[in-house]
Coordinates of C-alpha atoms in Angstrom, one line a residue:
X774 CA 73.6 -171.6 -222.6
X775 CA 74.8 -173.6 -219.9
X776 CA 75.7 -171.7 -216.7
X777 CA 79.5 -171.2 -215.6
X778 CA 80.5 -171.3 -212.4
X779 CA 82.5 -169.0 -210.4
X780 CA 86.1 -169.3 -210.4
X781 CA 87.2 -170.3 -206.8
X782 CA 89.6 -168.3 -204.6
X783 CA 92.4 -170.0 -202.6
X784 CA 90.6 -169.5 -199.6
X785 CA 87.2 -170.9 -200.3
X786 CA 85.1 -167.3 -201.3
X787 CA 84.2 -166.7 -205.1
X788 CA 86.5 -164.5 -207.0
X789 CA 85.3 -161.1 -207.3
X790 CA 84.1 -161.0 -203.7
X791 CA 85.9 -160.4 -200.8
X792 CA 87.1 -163.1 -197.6
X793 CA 84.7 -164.1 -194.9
X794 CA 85.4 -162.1 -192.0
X795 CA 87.1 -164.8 -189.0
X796 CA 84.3 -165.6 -186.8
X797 CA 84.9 -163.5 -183.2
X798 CA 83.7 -164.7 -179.8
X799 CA 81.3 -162.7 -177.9
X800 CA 83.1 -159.9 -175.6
X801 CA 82.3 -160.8 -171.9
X802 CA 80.3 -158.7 -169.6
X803 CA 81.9 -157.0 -166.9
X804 CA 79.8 -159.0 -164.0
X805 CA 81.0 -162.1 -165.6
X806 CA 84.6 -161.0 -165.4
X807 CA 84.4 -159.8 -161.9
X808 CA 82.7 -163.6 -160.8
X809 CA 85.9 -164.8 -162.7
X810 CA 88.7 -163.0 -160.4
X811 CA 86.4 -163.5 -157.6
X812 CA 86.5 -167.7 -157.9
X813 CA 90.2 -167.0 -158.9
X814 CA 90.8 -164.7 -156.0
X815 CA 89.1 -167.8 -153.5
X816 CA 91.6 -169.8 -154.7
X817 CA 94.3 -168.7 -152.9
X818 CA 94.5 -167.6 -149.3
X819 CA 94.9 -164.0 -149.4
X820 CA 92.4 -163.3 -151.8
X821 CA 90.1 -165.7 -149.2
X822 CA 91.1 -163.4 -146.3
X823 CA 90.5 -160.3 -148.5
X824 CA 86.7 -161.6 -149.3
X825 CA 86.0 -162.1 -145.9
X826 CA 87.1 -158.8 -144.7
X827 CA 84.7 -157.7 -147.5
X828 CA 82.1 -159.1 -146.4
X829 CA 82.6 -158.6 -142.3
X830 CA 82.8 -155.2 -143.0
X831 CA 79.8 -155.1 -145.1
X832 CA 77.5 -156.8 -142.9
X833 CA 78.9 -154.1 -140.0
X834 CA 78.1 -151.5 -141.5
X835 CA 75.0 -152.7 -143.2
X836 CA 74.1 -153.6 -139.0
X837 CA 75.3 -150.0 -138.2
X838 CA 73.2 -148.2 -141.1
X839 CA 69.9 -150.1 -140.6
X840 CA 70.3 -149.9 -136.5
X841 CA 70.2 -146.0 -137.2
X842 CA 67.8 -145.7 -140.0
X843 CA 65.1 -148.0 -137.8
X844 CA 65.6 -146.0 -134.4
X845 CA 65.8 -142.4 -136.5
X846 CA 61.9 -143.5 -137.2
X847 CA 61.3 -145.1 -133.8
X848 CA 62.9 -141.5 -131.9
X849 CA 61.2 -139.2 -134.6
X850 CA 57.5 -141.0 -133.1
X851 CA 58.7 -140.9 -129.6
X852 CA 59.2 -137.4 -130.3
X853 CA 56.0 -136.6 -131.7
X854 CA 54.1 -138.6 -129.2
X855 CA 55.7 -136.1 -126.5
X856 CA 55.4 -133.0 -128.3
X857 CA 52.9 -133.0 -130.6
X858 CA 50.3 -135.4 -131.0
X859 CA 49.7 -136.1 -127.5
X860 CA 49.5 -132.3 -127.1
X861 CA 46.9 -131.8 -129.7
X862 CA 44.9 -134.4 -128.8
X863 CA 44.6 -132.6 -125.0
X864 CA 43.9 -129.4 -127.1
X865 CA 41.6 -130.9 -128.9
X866 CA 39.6 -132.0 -125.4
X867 CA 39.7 -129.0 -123.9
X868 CA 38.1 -127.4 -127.0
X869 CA 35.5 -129.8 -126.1
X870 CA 35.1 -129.4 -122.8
X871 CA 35.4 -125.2 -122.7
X872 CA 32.7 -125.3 -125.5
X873 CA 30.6 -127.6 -123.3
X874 CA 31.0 -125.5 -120.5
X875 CA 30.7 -122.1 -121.9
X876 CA 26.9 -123.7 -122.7
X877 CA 26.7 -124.7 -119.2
X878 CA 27.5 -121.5 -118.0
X879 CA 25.4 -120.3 -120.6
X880 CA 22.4 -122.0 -119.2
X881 CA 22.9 -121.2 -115.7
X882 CA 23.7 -117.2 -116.2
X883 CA 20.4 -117.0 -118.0
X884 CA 18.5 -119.0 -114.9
X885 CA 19.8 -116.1 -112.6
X886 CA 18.3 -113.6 -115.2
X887 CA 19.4 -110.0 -114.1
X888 CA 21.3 -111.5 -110.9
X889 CA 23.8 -113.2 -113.1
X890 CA 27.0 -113.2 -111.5
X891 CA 29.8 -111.8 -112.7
X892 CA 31.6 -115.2 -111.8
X893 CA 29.6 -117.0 -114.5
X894 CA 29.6 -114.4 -117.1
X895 CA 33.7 -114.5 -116.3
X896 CA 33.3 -118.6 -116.6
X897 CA 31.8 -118.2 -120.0
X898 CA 33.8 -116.1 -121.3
X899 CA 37.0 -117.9 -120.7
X900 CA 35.6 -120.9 -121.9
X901 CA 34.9 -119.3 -125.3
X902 CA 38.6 -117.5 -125.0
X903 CA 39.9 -120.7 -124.8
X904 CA 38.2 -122.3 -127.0
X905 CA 39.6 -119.7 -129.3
X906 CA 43.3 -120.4 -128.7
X907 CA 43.1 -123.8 -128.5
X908 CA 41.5 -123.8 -132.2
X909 CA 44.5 -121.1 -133.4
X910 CA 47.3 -123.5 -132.2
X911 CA 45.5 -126.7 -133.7
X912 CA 45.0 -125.1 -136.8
X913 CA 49.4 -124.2 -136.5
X914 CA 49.9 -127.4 -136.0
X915 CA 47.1 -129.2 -138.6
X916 CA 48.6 -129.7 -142.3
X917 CA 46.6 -127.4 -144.5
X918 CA 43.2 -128.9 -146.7
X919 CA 43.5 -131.8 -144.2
X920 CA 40.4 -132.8 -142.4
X921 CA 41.3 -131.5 -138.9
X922 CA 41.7 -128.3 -140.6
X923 CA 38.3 -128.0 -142.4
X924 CA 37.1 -129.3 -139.4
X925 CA 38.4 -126.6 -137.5
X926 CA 37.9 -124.1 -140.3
X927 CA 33.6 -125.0 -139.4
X928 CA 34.3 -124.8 -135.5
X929 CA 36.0 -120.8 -136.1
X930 CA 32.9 -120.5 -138.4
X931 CA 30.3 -121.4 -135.9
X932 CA 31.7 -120.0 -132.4
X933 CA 30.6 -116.2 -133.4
X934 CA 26.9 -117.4 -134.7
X935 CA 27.2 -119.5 -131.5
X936 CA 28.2 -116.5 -129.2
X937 CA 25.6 -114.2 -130.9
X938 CA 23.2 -116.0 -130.4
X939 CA 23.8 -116.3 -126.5
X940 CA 23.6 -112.3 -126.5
X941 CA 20.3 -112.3 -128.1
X942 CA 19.0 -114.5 -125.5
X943 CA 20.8 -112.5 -122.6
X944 CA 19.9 -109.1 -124.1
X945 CA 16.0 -110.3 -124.0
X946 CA 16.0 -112.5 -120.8
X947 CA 16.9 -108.8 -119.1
X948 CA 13.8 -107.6 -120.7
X949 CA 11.6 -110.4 -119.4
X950 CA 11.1 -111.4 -122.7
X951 CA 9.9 -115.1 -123.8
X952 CA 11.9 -114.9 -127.1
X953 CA 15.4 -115.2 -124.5
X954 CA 14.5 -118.9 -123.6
X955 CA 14.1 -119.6 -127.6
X956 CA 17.4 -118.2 -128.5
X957 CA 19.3 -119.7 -125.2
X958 CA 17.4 -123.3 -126.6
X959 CA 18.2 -122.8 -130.2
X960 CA 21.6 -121.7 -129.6
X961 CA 21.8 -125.1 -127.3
X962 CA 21.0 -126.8 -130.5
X963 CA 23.3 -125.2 -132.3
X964 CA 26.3 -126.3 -129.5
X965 CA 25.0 -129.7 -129.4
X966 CA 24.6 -131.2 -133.1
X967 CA 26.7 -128.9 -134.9
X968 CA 29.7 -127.7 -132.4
X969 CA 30.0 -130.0 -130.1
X970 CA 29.6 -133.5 -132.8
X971 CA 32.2 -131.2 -134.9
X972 CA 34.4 -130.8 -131.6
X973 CA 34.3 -134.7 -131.1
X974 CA 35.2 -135.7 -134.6
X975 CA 38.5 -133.3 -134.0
X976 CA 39.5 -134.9 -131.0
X977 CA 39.0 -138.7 -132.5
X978 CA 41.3 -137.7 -135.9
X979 CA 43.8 -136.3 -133.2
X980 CA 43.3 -139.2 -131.0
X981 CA 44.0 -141.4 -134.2
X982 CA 47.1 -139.5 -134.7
X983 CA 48.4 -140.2 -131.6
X984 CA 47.8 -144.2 -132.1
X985 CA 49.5 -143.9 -135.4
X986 CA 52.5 -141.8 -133.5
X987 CA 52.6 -144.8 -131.1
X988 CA 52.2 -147.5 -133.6
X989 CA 55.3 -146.4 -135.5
X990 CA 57.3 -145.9 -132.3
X991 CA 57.0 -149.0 -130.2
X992 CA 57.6 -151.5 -132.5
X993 CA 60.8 -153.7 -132.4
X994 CA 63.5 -153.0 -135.3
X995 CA 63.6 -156.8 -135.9
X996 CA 65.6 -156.4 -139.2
X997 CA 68.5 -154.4 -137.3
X998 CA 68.5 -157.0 -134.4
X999 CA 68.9 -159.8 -137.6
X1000 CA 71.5 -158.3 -139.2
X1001 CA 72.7 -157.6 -135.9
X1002 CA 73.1 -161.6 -135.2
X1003 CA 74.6 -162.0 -138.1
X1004 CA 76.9 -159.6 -137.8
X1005 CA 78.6 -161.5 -134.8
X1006 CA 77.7 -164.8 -135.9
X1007 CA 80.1 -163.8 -139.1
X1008 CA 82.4 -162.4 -136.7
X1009 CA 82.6 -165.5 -134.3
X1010 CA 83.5 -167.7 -137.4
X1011 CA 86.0 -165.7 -138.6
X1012 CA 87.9 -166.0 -135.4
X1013 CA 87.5 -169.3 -135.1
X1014 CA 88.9 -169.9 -138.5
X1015 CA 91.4 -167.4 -137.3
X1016 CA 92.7 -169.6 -134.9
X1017 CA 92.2 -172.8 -136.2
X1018 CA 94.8 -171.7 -139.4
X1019 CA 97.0 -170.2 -136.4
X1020 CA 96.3 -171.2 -133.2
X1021 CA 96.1 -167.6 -132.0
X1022 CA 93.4 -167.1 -129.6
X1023 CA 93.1 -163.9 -130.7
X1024 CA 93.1 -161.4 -133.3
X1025 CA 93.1 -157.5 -131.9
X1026 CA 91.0 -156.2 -135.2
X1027 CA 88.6 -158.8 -135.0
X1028 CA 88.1 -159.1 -131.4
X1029 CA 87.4 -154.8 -131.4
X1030 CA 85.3 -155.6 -134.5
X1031 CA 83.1 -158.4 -131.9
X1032 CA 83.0 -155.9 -129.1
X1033 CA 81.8 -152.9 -130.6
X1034 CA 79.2 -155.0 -132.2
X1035 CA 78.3 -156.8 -129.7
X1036 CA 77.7 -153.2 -127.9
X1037 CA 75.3 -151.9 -130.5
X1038 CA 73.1 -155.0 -130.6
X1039 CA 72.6 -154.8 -126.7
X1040 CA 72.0 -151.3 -126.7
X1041 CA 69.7 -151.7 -129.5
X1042 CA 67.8 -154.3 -127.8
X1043 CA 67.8 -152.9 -124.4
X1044 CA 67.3 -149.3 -124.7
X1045 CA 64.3 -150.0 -127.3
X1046 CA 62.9 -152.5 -124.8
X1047 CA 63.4 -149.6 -122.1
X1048 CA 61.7 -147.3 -124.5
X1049 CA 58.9 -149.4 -125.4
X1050 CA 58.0 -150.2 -122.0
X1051 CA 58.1 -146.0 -121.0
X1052 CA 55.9 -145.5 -124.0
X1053 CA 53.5 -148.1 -123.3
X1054 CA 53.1 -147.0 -119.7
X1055 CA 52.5 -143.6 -120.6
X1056 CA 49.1 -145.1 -122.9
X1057 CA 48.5 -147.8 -120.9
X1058 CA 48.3 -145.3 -117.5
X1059 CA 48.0 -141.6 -118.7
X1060 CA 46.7 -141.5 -122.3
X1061 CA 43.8 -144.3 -121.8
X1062 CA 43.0 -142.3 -118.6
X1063 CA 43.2 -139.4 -120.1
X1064 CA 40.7 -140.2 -123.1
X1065 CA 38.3 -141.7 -119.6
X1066 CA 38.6 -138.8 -117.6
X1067 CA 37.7 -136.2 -120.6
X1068 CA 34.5 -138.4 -121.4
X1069 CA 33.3 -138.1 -117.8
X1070 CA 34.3 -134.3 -117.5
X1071 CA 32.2 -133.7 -120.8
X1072 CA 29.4 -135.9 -120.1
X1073 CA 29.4 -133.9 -116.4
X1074 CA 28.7 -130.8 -118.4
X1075 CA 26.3 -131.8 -120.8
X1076 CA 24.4 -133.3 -117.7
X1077 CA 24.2 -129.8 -116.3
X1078 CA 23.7 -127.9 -119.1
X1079 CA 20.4 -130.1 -119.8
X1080 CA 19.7 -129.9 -116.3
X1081 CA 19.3 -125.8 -116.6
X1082 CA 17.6 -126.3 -119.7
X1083 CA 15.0 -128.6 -118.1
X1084 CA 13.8 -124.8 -116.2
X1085 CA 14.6 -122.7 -118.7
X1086 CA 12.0 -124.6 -120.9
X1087 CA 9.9 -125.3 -118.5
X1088 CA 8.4 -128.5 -120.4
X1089 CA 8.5 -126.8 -123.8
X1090 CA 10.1 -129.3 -124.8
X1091 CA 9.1 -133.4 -124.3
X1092 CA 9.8 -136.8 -125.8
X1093 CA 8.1 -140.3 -125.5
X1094 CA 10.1 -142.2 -123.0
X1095 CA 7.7 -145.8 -123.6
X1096 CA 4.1 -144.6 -122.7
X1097 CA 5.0 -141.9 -121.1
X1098 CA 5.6 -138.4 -122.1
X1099 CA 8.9 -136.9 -120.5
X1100 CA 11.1 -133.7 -120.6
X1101 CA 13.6 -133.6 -123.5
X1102 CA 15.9 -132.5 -121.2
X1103 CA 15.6 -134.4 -118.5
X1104 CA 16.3 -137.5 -120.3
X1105 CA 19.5 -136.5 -121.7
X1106 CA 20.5 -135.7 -118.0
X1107 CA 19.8 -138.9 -117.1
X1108 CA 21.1 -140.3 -120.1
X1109 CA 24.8 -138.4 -119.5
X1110 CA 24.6 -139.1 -115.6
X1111 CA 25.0 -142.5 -116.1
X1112 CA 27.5 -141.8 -118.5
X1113 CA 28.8 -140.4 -115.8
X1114 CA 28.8 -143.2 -113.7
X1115 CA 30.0 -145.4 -116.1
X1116 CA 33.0 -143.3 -116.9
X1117 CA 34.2 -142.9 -113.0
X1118 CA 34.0 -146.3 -112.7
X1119 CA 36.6 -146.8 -116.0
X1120 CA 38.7 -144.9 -114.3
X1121 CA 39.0 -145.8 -110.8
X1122 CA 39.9 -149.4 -112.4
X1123 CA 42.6 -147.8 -114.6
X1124 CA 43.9 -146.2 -111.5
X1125 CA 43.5 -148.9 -109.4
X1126 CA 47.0 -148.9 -106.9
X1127 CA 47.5 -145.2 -107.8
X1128 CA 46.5 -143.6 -103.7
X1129 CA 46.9 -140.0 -106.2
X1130 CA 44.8 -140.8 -108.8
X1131 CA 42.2 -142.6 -107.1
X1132 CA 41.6 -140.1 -104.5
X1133 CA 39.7 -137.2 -106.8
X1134 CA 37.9 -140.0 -108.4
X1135 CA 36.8 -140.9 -104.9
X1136 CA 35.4 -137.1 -104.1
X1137 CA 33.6 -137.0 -107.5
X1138 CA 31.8 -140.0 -107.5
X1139 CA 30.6 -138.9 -104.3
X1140 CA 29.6 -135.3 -105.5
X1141 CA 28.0 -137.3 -108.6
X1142 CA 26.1 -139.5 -106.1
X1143 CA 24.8 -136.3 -103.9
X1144 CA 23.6 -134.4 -107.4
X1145 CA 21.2 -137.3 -108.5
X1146 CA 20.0 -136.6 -104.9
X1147 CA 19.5 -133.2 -104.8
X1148 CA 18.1 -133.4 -108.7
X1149 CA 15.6 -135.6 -107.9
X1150 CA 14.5 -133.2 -105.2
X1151 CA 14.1 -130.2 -107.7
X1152 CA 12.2 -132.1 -109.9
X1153 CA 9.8 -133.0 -107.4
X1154 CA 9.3 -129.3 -106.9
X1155 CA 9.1 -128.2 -110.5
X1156 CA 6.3 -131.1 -111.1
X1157 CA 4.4 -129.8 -108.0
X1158 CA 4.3 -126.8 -110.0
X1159 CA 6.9 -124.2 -107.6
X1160 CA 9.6 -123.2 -109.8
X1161 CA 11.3 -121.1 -107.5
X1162 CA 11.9 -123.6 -105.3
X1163 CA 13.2 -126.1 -108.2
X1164 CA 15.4 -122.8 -109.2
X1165 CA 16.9 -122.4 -105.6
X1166 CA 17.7 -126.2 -105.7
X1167 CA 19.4 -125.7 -108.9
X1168 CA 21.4 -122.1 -108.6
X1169 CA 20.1 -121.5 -105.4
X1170 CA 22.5 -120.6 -102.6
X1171 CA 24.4 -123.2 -100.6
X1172 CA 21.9 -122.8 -97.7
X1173 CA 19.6 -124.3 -99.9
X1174 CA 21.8 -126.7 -101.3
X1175 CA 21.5 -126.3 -105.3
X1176 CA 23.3 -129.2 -107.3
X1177 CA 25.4 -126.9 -108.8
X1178 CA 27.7 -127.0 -105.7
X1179 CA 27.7 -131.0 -107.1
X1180 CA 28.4 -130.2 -110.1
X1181 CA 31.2 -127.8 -109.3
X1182 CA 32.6 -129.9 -107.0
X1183 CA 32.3 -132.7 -109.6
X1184 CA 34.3 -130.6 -111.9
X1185 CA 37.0 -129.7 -109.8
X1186 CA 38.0 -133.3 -108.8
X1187 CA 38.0 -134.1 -112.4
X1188 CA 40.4 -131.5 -113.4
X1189 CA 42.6 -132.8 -110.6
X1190 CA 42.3 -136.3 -111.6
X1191 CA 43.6 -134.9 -115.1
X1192 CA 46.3 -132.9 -114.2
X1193 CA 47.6 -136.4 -112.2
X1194 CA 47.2 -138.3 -115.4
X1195 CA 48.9 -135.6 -117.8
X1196 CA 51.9 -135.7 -115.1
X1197 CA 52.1 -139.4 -115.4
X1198 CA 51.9 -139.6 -119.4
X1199 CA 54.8 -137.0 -119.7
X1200 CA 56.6 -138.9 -117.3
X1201 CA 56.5 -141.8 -119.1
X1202 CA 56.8 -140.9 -122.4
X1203 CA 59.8 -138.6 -121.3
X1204 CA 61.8 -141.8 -119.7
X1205 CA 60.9 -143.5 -123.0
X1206 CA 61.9 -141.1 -125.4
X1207 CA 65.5 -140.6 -123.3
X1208 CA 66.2 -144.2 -123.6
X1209 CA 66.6 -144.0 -127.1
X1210 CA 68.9 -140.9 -126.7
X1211 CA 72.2 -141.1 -128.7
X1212 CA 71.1 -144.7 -130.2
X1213 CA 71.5 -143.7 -133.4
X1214 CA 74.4 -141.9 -133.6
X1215 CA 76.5 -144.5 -131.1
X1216 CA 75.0 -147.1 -133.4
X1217 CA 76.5 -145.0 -136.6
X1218 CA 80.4 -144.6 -134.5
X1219 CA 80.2 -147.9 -133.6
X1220 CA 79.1 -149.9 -136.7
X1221 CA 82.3 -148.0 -138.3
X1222 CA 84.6 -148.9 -135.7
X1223 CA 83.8 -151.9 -135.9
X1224 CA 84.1 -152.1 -139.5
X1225 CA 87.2 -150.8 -139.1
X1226 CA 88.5 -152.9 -136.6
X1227 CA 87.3 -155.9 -139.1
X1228 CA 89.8 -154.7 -141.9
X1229 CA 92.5 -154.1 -139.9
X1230 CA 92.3 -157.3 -138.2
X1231 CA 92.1 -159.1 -142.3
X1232 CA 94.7 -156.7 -142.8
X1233 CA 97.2 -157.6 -139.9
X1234 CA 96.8 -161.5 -141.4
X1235 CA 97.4 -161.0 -144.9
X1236 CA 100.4 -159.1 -144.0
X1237 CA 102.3 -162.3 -143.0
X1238 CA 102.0 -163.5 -146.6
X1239 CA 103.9 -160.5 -147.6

């Protein structure tokens, strides 16, 4: 049978089925409608006026916020170049140095045998006492499972084994006992490529820290200066549209707005610049001294403390120097005298034109230049075979002019030198830090002042189209 079509409605659809629905057009999103009012708004002269107080305002404060966010970091480093790292780091040195020179005293306590004085036993004993602190305050001040603290979880470790193994020696040397000398070496060996290599690798992560505390406090806050420039450089044409629509020279709100900005961007600019140059003179002249001056005070002790060893061995103990066959110990003192030398010379350069500073460098590189002296005259009495006479020479009394009166005095000029140079850095850094001393929250006033002082200014020209 042929197929019947449906019957047709009036308005086009198929009886028995209901109307197309009236196509809609699609609802508009929110942004769109906004961009709308926004062109609309720019149309007119109000709604111009009311987009550029907008945006003044926004770029004020955006100035103000970012000028305190980038000098909250900059004074939070300055901070912790003053207080903490740089402190640590000088902790971490004199761990160091009073572990090298409890071995030194050590070593020279066990040369006097029963005559040991009680002014060396007193010297070793605050070395390892303040060894001790300095290790409890680090580890206060390290972050827990960190590296400084395992490494100074292995330094608390090894001090007792290390400090027991100095009483051995002691308790036998008394006795006239051999075995002393072989506890006083291998307790040597134990302070020199366990403690001392462990003591070193503390003070370099500290010493990094410091760097790092510099790196993020020195440099400029280039994206507050920008927004800065802009800042004014929006305010300037608003002004001068100001006036050309007006012929008013000035507007009161606008002109406050310039001013206040204007204020933050040089304070920005200077006091940072004030506070960069504080904080690079306090590396530049205390901390690079600093890190000088502790290499030549440690390489000072290790050259005694092998210098003592070189008798308490009495040739136990050799190496091949070329063809030849030499004391073990004797090298190294060689080998950290010219460290020595080396070092003093570093740091008369970094304190060339300081009169202070160069004046203990002076005195030790003369003490330094009368112990090689008197060295090489012990040594020529310990090869002719008279060890009492190379012991005189070494811990003798000052009649018979033992290098240890070098040594000390050595020692003594260094510390000065040290105490100069710790002066100097906190100086610095302190005029650094101060510079940046109520940046950020004058920069925070300010900004909205100004901000302020931008929409009221807007304000007091739209209200003549009222």
């Amino acid at each position: 049978m042929p197929t019947v079509p449906p019957q047709q409605t009036r308005g086009g659809a198929p009886s028995g089925q209901p109307p197309a629905a009236p196509a809609t057009a699609p609802r508009r999103t929110a942004w769109a409608e906004g961009v709308d009012r926004l062109k609309a708004a720019a149309t007119t002269e109000p709604g111009r006026l009311r987009i550029i107080g907008a945006v003044l305002a926004l770029l004020v404060v955006a100035f103000g916020a970012t000028t305190a966010w980038q000098m909250t970091d900059r004074s939070a480093a300055a901070d912790d170049v003053l207080h903490s790292s740089q402190p640590l780091s000088a902790d971490a040195a004199d761990i160091y140095r009073s572990l090298a020179d409890a071995n030194t005293a050590a070593s020279s306590g066990f040369l006097a045998g029963g005559q040991e004085t009680a002014a060396v036993r007193e010297r070793y004993e605050k070395d390892i006492r303040t060894a001790a602190d300095k290790l409890v305050t680090a580890a206060a001040s390290t972050d827990p499972g960190s590296a400084s603290a395992d490494t100074i979880a292995k330094l608390n470790t090894l001090l007792p084994e290390y400090k027991g193994l100095i009483e051995r020696a002691r308790a036998n040397n008394r006795q006239g006992y051999p075995l002393g000398g072989a506890y006083l070496r291998y307790a040597n060996e134990k302070m020199q490529t366990e403690m001392l290599p462990a003591a070193e690798d503390l003070y370099t992560k500290e010493n990094q820290r410091l760097r790092d505390d510099y790196d993020a406090a020195t440099p400029y806050p280039w994206i507050a200066v920008a927004l800065g420039v802009v800042a004014l450089g929006a305010l300037a044409w608003a002004q001068r549209r100001n006036y050309r629509r007006t012929n008013r020279v000035f507007n009161h709100g606008l002109l406050a707005a310039t001013a206040a900005s204007t204020v933050v961007l040089l304070w920005l600019v200077v006091g940072h610049t004030v506070a960069r140059s504080g904080l690079n003179a306090s590396y530049d002249q205390g901390v690079r001294s600093l890190n000088v001056l502790h290499d030549a005070s440690i390489a000072s002790l290790k050259a005694r403390g092998s210098e003592n060893l070189t008798l308490v061995s009495r040739g136990a103990e050799t190496v091949n120097v070329g063809k030849q066959v030499e004391d073990k110990y004797d090298v190294d003192f060689q080998k950290q005298m010219k460290t020595l030398a080396g070092k003093l010379k570093a740091a008369n350069v970094l304190a060339s034109g300081d009169a202070t500073g160069e004046a203990p460098l002076t005195k030790a590189n003369g003490a330094m230049k009368e112990w090689l002296s008197r060295h090489t005259d012990a040594r020529k009495q310990d090869d002719a075979g008279n060890y009492q006479g190379a012991l005189d020479k070494i811990i003798g009394s000052k009649d018979d002019k033992p290098t240890g009166e070098c040594f000390d005095a050595v020692d003594q000029s260094l510390d000065t030198a040290l105490a100069h140079e710790q002066a100097q850095f906190k100086a610095d850094a302190t005029d650094g830090r101060a510079a940046m001393t109520g940046l950020v929250v004058g920069a925070a006033v300010l900004a909205v002042l100004a901000a302020a002082g931008a929409l009221l200014g807007i304000g007091r020209r739209l209200s003549e189209y009222r």
